[in-house]
XYZ file of C-alpha atoms in Angstrom:
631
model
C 5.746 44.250 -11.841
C 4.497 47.658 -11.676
C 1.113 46.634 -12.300
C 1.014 44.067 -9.312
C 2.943 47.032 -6.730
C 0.154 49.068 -8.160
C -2.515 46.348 -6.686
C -0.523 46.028 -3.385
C -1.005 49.621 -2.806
C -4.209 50.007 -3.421
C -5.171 47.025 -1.547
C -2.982 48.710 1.493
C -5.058 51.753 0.555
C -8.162 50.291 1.006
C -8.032 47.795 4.113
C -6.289 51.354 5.855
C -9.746 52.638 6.498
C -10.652 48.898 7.872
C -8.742 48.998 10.930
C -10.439 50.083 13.956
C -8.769 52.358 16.716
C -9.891 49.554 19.324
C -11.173 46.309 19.181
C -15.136 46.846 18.852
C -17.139 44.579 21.168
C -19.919 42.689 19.440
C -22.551 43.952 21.238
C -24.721 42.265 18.212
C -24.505 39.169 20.233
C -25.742 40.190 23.619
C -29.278 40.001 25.198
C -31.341 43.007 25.802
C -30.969 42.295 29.347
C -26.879 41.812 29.407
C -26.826 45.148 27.440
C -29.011 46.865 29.913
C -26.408 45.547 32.476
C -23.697 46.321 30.739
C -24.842 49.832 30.414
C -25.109 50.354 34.170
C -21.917 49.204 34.850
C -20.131 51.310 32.324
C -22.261 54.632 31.638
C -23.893 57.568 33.787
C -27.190 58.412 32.146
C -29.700 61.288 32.005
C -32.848 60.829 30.264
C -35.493 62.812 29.558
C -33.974 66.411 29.547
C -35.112 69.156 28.061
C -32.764 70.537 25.538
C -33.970 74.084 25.055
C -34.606 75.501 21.337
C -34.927 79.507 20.621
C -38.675 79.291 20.251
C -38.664 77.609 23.852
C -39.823 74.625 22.450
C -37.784 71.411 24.330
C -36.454 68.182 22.504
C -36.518 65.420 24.739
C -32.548 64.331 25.718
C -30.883 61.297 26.615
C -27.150 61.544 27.903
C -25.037 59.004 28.287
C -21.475 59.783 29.703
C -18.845 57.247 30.509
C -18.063 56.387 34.187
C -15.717 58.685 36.231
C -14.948 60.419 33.854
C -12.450 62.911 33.661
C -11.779 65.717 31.984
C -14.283 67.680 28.905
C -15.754 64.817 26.378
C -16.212 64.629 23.244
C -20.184 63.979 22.449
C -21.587 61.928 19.296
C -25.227 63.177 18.297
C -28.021 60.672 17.431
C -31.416 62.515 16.724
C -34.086 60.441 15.647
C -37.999 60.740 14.499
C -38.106 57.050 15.817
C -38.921 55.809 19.354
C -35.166 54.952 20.809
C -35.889 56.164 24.274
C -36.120 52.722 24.826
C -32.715 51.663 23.561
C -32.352 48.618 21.241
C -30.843 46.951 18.322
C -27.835 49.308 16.717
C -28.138 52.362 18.573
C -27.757 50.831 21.673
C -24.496 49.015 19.831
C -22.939 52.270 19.252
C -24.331 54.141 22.487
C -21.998 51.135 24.725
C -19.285 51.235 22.207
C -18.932 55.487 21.873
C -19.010 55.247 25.856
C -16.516 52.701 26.238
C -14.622 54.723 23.657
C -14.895 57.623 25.838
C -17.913 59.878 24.216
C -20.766 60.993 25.336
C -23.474 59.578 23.579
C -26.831 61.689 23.083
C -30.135 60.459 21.992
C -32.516 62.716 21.032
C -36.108 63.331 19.744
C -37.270 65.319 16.923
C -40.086 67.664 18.006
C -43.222 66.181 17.962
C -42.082 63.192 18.181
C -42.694 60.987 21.563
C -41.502 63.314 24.282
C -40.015 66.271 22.751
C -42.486 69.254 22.550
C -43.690 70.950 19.423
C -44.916 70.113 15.822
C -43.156 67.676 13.997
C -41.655 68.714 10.675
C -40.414 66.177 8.501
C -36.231 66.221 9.428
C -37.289 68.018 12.320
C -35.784 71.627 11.669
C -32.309 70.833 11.568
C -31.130 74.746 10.673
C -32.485 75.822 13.614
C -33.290 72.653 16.582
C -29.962 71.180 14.823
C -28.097 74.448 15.356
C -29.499 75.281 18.688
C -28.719 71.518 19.681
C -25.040 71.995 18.916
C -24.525 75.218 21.105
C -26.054 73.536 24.133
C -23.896 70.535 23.801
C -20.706 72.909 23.366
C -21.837 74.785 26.344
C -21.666 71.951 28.488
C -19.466 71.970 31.515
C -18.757 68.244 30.256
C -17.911 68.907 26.821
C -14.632 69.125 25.114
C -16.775 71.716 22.269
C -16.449 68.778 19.643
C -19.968 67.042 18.303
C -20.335 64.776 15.618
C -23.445 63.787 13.911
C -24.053 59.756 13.239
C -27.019 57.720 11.419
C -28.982 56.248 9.271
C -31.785 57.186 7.142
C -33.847 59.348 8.864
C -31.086 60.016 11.880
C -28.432 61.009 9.157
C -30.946 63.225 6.878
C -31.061 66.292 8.858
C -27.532 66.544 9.277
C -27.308 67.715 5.942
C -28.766 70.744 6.118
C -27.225 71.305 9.266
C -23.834 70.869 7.472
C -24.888 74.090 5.357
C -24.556 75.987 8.483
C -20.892 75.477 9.523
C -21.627 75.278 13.158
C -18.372 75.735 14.913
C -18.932 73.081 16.985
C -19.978 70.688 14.185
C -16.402 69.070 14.054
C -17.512 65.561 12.269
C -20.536 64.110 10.530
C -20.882 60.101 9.742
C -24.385 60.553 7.154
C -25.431 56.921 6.300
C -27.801 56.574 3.709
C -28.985 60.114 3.970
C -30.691 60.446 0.184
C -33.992 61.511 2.058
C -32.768 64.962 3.333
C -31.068 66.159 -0.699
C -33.688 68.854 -2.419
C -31.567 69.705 -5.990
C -28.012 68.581 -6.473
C -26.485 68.398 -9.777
C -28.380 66.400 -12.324
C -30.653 64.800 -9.139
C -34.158 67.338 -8.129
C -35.580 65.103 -6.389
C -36.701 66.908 -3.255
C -35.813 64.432 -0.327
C -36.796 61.170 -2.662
C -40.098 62.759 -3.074
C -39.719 62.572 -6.568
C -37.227 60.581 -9.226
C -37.647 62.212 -12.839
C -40.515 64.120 -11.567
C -42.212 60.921 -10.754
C -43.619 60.442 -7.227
C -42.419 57.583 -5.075
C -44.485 55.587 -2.975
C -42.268 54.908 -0.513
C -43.161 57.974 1.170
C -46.976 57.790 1.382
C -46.193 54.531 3.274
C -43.598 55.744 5.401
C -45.132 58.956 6.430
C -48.237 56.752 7.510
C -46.087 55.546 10.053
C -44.242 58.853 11.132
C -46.375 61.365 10.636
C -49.154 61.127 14.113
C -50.929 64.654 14.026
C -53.269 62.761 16.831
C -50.205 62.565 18.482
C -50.311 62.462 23.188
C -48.210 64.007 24.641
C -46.896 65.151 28.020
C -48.176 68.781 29.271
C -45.564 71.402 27.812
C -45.523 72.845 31.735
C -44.009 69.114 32.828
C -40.447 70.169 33.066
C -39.279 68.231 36.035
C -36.533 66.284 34.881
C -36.564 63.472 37.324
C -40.233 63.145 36.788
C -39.892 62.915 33.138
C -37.461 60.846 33.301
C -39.489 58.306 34.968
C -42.195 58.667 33.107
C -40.539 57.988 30.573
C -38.999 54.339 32.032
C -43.146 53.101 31.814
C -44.295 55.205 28.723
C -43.278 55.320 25.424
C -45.834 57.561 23.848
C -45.573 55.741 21.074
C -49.000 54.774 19.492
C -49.572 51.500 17.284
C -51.905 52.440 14.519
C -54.280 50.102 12.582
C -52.219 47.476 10.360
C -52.501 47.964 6.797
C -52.302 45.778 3.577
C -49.903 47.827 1.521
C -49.766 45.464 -1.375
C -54.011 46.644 -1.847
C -53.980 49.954 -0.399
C -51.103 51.233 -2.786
C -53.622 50.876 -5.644
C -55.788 53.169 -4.242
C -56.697 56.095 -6.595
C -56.522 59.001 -6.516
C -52.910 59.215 -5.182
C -54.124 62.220 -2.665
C -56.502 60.148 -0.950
C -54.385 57.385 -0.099
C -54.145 58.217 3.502
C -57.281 60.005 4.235
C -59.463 57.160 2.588
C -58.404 55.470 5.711
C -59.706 58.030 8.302
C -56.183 59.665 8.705
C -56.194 63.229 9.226
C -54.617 65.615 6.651
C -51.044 66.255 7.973
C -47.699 66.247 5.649
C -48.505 64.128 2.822
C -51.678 66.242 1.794
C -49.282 68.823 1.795
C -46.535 67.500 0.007
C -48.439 65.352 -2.915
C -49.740 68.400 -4.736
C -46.346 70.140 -4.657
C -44.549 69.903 -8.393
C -40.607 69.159 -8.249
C -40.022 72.974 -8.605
C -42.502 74.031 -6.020
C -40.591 76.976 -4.136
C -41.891 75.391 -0.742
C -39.080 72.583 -1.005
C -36.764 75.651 0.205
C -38.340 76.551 3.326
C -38.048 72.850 4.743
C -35.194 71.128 6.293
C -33.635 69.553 2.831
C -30.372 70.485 1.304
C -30.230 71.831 -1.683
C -26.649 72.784 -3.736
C -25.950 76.291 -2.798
C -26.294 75.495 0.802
C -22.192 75.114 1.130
C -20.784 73.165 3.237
C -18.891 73.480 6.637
C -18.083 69.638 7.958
C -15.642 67.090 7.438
C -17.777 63.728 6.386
C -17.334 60.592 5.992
C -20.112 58.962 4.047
C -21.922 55.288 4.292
C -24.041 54.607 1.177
C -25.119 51.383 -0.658
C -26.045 50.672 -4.682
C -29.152 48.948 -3.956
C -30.607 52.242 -1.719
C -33.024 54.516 -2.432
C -31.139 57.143 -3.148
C -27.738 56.354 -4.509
C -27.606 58.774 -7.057
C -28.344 62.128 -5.007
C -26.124 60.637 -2.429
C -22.794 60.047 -4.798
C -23.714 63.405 -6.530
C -23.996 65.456 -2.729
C -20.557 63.583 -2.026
C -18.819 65.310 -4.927
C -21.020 69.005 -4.303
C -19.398 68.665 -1.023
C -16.261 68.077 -2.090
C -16.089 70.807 -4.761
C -17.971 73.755 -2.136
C -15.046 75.242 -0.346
C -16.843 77.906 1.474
C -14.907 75.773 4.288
C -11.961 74.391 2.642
C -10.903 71.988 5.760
C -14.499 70.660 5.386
C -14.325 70.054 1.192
C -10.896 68.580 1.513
C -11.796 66.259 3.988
C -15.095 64.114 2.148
C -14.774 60.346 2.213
C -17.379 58.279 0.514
C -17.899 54.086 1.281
C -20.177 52.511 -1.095
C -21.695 48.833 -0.168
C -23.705 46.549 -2.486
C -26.758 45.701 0.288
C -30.036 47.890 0.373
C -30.947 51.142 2.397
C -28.859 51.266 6.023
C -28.137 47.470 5.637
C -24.401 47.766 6.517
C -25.328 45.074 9.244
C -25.276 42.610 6.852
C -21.536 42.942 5.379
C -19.618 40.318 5.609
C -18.632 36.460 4.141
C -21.325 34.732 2.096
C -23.918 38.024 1.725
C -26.850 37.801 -0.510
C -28.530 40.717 -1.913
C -32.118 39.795 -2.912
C -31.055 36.192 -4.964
C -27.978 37.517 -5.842
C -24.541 36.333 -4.204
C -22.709 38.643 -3.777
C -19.206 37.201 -2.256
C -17.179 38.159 0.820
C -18.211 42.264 1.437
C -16.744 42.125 4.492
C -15.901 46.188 5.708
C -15.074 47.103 9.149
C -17.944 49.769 9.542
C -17.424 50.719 13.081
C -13.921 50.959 13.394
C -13.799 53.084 10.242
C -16.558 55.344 12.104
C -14.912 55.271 15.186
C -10.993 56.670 13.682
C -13.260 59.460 12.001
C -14.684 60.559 14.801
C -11.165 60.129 16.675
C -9.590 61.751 14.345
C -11.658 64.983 14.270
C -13.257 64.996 17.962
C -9.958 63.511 19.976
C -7.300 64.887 17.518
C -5.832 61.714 16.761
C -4.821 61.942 13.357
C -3.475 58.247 13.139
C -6.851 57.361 13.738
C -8.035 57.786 10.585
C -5.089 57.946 7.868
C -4.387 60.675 5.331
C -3.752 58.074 2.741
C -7.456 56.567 3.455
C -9.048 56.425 -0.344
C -11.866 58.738 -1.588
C -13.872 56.436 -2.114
C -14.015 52.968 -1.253
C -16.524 51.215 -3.519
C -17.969 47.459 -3.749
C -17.677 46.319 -7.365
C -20.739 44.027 -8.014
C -20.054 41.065 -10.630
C -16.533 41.191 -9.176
C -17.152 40.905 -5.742
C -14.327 42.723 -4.843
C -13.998 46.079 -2.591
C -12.346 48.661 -4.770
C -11.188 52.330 -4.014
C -10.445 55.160 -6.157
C -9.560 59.205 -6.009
C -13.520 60.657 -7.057
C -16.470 59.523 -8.446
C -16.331 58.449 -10.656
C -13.190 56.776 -10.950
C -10.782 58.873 -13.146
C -10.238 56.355 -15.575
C -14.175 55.891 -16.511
C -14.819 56.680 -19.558
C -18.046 57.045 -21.054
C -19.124 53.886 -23.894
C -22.341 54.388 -26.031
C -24.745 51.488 -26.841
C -27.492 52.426 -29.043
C -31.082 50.534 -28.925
C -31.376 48.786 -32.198
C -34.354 46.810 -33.699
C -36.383 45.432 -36.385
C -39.043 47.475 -34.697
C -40.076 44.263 -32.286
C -38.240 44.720 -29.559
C -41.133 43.756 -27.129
C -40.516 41.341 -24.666
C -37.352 39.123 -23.941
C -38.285 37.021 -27.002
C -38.112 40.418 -29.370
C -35.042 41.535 -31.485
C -34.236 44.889 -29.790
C -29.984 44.345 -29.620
C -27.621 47.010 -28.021
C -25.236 48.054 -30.293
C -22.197 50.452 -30.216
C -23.096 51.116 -34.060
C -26.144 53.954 -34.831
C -28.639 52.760 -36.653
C -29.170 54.180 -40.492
C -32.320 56.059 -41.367
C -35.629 54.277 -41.914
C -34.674 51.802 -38.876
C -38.554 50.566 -37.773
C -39.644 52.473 -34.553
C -40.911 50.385 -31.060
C -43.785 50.468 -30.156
C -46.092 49.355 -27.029
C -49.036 50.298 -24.957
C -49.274 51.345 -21.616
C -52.128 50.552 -19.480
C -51.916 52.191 -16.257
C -54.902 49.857 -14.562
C -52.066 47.577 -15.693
C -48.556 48.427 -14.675
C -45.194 46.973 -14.657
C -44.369 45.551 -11.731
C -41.822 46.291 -9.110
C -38.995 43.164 -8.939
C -36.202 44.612 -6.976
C -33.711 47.221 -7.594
C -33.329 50.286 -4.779
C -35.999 51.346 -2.645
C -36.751 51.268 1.389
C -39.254 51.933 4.055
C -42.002 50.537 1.524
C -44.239 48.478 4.148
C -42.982 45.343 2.307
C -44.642 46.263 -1.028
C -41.130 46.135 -2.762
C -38.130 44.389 -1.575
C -34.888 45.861 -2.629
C -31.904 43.828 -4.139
C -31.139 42.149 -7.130
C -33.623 39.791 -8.854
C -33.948 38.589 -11.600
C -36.239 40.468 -14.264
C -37.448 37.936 -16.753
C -40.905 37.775 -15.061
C -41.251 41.640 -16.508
C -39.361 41.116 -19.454
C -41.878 38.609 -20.684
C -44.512 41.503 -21.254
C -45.321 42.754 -24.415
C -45.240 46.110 -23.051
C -41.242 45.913 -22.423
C -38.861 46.450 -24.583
C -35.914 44.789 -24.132
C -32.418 45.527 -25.545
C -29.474 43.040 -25.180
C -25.509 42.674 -26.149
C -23.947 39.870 -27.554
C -22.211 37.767 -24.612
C -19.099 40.154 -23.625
C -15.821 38.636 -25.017
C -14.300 40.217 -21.769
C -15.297 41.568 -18.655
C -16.791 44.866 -18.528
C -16.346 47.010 -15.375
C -18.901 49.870 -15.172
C -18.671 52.527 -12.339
C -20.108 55.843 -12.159
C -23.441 57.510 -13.311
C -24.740 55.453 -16.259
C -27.294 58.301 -18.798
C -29.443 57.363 -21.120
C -31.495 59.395 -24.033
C -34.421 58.332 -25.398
C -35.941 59.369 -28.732
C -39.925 58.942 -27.689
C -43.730 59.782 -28.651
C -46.671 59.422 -27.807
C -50.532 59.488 -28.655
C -50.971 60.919 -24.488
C -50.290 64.501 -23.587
C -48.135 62.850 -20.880
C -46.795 59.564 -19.580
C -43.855 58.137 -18.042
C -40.736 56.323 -19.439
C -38.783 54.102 -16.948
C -35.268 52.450 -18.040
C -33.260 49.508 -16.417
C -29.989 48.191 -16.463
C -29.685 44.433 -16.085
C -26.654 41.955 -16.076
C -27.380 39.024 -17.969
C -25.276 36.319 -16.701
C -24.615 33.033 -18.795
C -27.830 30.743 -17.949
C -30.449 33.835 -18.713
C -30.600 35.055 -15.526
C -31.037 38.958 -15.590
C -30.179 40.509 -12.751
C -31.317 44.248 -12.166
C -28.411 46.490 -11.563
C -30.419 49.754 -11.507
C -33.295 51.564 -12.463
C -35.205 55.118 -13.344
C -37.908 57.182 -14.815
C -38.958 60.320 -16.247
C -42.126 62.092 -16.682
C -42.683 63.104 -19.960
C -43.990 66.657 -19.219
C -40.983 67.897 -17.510
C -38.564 67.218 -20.606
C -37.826 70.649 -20.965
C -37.625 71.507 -16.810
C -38.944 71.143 -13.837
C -40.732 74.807 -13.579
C -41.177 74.058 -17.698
C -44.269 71.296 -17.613
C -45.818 71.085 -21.193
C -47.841 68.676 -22.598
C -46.736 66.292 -25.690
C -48.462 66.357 -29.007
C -49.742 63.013 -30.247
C -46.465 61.877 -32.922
C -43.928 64.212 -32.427
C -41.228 62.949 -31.078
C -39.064 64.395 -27.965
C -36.010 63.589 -26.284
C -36.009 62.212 -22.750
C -33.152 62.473 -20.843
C -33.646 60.118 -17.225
C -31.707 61.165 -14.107
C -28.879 58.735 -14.171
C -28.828 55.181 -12.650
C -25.672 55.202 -10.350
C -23.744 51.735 -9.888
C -20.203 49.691 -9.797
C -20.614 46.372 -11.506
C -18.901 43.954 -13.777
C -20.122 42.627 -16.545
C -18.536 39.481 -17.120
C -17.313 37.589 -19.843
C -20.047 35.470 -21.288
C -22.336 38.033 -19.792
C -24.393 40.375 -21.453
C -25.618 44.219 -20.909
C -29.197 44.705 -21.387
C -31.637 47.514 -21.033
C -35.408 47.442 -20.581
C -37.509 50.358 -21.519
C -41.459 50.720 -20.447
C -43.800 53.381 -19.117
C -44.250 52.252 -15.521
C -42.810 50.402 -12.582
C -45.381 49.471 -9.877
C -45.532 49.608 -6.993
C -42.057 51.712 -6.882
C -43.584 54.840 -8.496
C -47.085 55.983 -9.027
C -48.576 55.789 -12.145
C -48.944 58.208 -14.329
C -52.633 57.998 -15.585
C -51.432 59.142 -19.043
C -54.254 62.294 -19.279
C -51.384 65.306 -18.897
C -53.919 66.659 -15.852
C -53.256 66.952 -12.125
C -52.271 62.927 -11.895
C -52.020 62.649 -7.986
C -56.017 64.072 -7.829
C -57.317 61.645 -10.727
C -59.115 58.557 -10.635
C -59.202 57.448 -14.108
C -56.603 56.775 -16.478
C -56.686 56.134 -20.280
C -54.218 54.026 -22.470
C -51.152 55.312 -24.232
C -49.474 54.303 -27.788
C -45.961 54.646 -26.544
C -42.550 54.587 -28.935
C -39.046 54.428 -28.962
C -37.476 55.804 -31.784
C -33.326 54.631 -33.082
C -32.974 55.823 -36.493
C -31.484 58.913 -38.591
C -31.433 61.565 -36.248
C -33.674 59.895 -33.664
C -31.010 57.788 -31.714
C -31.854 56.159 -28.601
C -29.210 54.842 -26.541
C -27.316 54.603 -22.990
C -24.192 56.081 -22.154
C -21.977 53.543 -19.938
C -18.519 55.144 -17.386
C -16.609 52.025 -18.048
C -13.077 51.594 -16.438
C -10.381 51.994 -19.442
């Protein structure tokens, strides 16, 4: 009985931070045209103001107020490197809802991007045009002194160093999948997803393609006329298309610096960025977050398992949590974790899919949770949004079941070691590399494989964005990869019971080498009953930064070293019947660049050589992954 008033609660717990303050209007549903309509009727709007920074540089604007109103409002912040002067999709969604709601709702440009004036900076200064944003908002003869910061991806990364700052008027933040704007937190350096284990990501090369416009027009810095801009901007967008490019070929293109240039861009951020190492000092003077920040605002964070940055995010959460330079702010850090891919919360709901993979009934009332935060902390309505709201309200995959707990990770995971365990022919699905909770004696047979960088491990799957289509995030099923002779593959018995896995999953590997450097990726996959091998999550680690970031050294052919991956960071059953594998290999293509295996400057090489490779499980050399199940 106590066990099934235990379930009632929690269940109570959870669907607490489901109910909306007000019925939300599915806006999802109407035309561009209605919603234009629907926007006149309901909302007063300036566009194209000139929101002064203290260099006198101006971001363009957008205000929207409600109607007649009365009275100092409370104003929710959007600021975007994207072109949303022309409003569409979800932020015009939550620029009619926050008005109906009774916000003001304020869209506004990076610099250097569309009409704002300036350079653009990647997260577009957010210590100083974030700060500087706030205090004209709060000086408003319209504003109630109360801002809070929503978005997603790029519109939620630079609140996070804005955070840092305390802002007085920084009452609120909603951060949705804001991995992108982390430098070093905890066990994660990954400086904004440039990097995961010291291994670059592609993602960015891609995404900065489209972003980054050094050729950039723009409207003369003496056009301050805010009428005129205003209509200028109603028939402009300033928003250039540039040439289409095939990713899938252009991603190959060595070397790594010359990926954008070979193309006839001009040098702008990435040539600046790609030579950098994960240690490189200039990661401080950006707009990225980095641990000793603190932390001044009360948050309420959106992140999903299959996103880019999972890890960082979940780790942030908790630095947040445990800051207490402002102890209103750390006591007040909720976390909601969904099983879709980056900023995908749009697809919650009955019968979702994540890549192949069903994943049941997610269901989560997004915008009504986001909408009692914000009433709670900009209105003072502290119904809104209860105190009894769970931590952390997590989707458990496998289960299919939303979950919530205290922290993360839940308090009753507890850390189970499998060790990888072979007759020393563990390559390929069709090997006999076995996970075992047993450590294997000395003189066990070492793995071996070898990895050709002209011929890399694909990419099926697992968490990644923003690629240009090259990968598509989600769960798929890996026996395509696992076929290779150059994976090693590691598998259970089929469970005898479920096993529920939440938290940051570590593993150690026990490697050489006959390259001064090279890469080791590991994956965790669900093997369900029919073979099917779902990947749960993924990382890698560069070999040369085993002993640090700022410590690079290169390996001598046949010693061995220990390898220790930033963790993979996931909720997921493993059924009955099922079984827990783990895949180890030295690349994972197109996700993250190769390494070229020579121990030089990688990202300015052309030509790579092969690598022996080896995983060692015996005597003292144990290799093995470290699982937070629920006890």
């Amino acid at each position: 009985m106590k066990k099934i008033i235990a379930s009632l609660v929690a269940a109570t717990l959870t669907l607490s931070c489901l109910a909306p303050s007000a019925v939300a209007q599915d806006y999802a549903k109407y035309s561009p045209e209605a919603m234009d309509k629907e926007l006149a009727k309901i909302a007063t709007s300036r566009l194209g103001v000139l929101v002064p920074m203290r260099d006198n540089v101006g971001l363009s604007t957008d205000i929207y107020m409600p109607k007649g109103a009365k009275g100092p409002l409370p104003t929710i912040l959007w600021k975007t490197p994207y072109n949303e002067h022309k409003l569409k999709g979800g932020t015009y969604r939550y620029v009619l809802e926050s008005v109906k709601r009774g916000y003001a709702f304020i869209v506004q440009n990076e610099r250097g991007r569309y009409f704002s004036q300036g350079k653009w900076e990647i997260l577009g200064n957010p210590q100083t045009d974030g700060y500087d944003t706030l205090t004209w908002i709060a000086g408003q003869p319209w504003s109630n002194g109360k801002v809070g910061t929503l978005g997603c991806s790029s519109s939620a990364e630079w609140q996070l160093a804005l955070a840092g700052m305390n802002h007085p008027a920084h009452a609120a933040m909603v951060p949705m999948s804001a991995g992108a704007g982390i430098g070093k937190v905890g066990r994660f350096q990954e400086q904004g997803n440039w990097y995961t284990g010291g291994v670059p990501r592609n993602l960015f090369f891609v995404w900065l393609y489209g972003v980054d416009n050094p050729l950039r027009a723009e409207l003369p810095a003496s056009l301050t006329d805010e009428k005129l801009r205003a209509r200028i901007e109603a028939y402009n967008d300033l928003d250039p298309s540039k040439p289409k490019v095939d990713w899938n070929k252009q991603i190959k293109h060595l070397p790594v610096d010359q990926m954008l240039t070979s193309m006839g861009e001009p040098p702008a951020t990435f040539e600046d960025f790609i030579h950098r190492t994960p240690a490189d000092p200039a990661w401080r003077k950006g707009g990225l977050y980095h641990e000793d920040m603190g932390w001044g605002v009360p948050a309420l964070w959106f992140n999903t398992w299959y996103d880019v940055s999972i890890g960082p995010n979940l780790e942030l959460f908790n630095v947040a949590r445990a800051a207490n330079t402002d102890k209103e702010a750390s006591a007040n850090q909720y976390a909601v974790v969904a099983p879709v891919p980056h900023c995908a919360f749009a697809r919650l709901g009955p019968d979702t899919v994540v890549g192949e993979r069903d994943m049941g009934d997610t269901s989560f009332d997004v915008d009504g949770a986001i909408y009692g935060w914000f009433d709670r902390w900009l209105k003072g309505d502290a119904k809104a949004f209860p105190a009894k709201t769970p931590r952390v309200q997590y989707y458990m995959m496998g289960e299919n079941r939303w979950k919530s707990a205290a922290q993360w990770p839940p308090q009753n995971a507890k850390p189970m070691r499998l060790y990888l365990r072979s007759g020393g022919k563990a390559n390929s699905l069709y090997g006999d590399g076995r996970l075992l909770p047993e450590a294997a004696p000395a003189g066990e047979a070492v793995d071996r494989y070898r990895y050709d960088p002209m011929n890399p491990v694909q990419t099926i799957g697992g968490g990644d964005c923003c690629n240009g289509g090259v990968v598509v995030p989600g769960a798929f099923d890996q026996r395509p990869i696992e076929a290779r002779s150059d994976v090693l593959v590691y598998t259970t018995d089929p469970l005898d019971k479920p096993v529920d896995v939440a938290g940051f999953v570590d593993a150690v590997l026990k490697v050489s080498s006959s390259a001064r450097d090279t890469d080791f990726a590991v994956k965790l996959v669900d093997v369900a009953p029919d073979g099917t091998a779902w990947i749960i999550g993924d990382t890698i680690f560069r070999a040369r930064y085993r002993d640090g970031y700022d410590k690079p050294a290169p390996m001598q052919p046949g010693q061995v070293y220990t390898i220790r991956p930033t963790p993979i960071t996931t909720a997921t059953r493993f059924g009955a019947g099922h079984r827990i594998r783990v895949e180890v290999t030295s690349s994972n293509f197109p996700k993250f660049v190769r390494n070229l295996n020579t121990g030089g400057p990688n990202e300015s090489e052309k030509d790579g050589i092969v690598a022996d490779n080896a995983i060692h499980h015996a005597g003292e050399a144990q290799s093995y992954i470290e699982l937070p199940v629920l006890r």
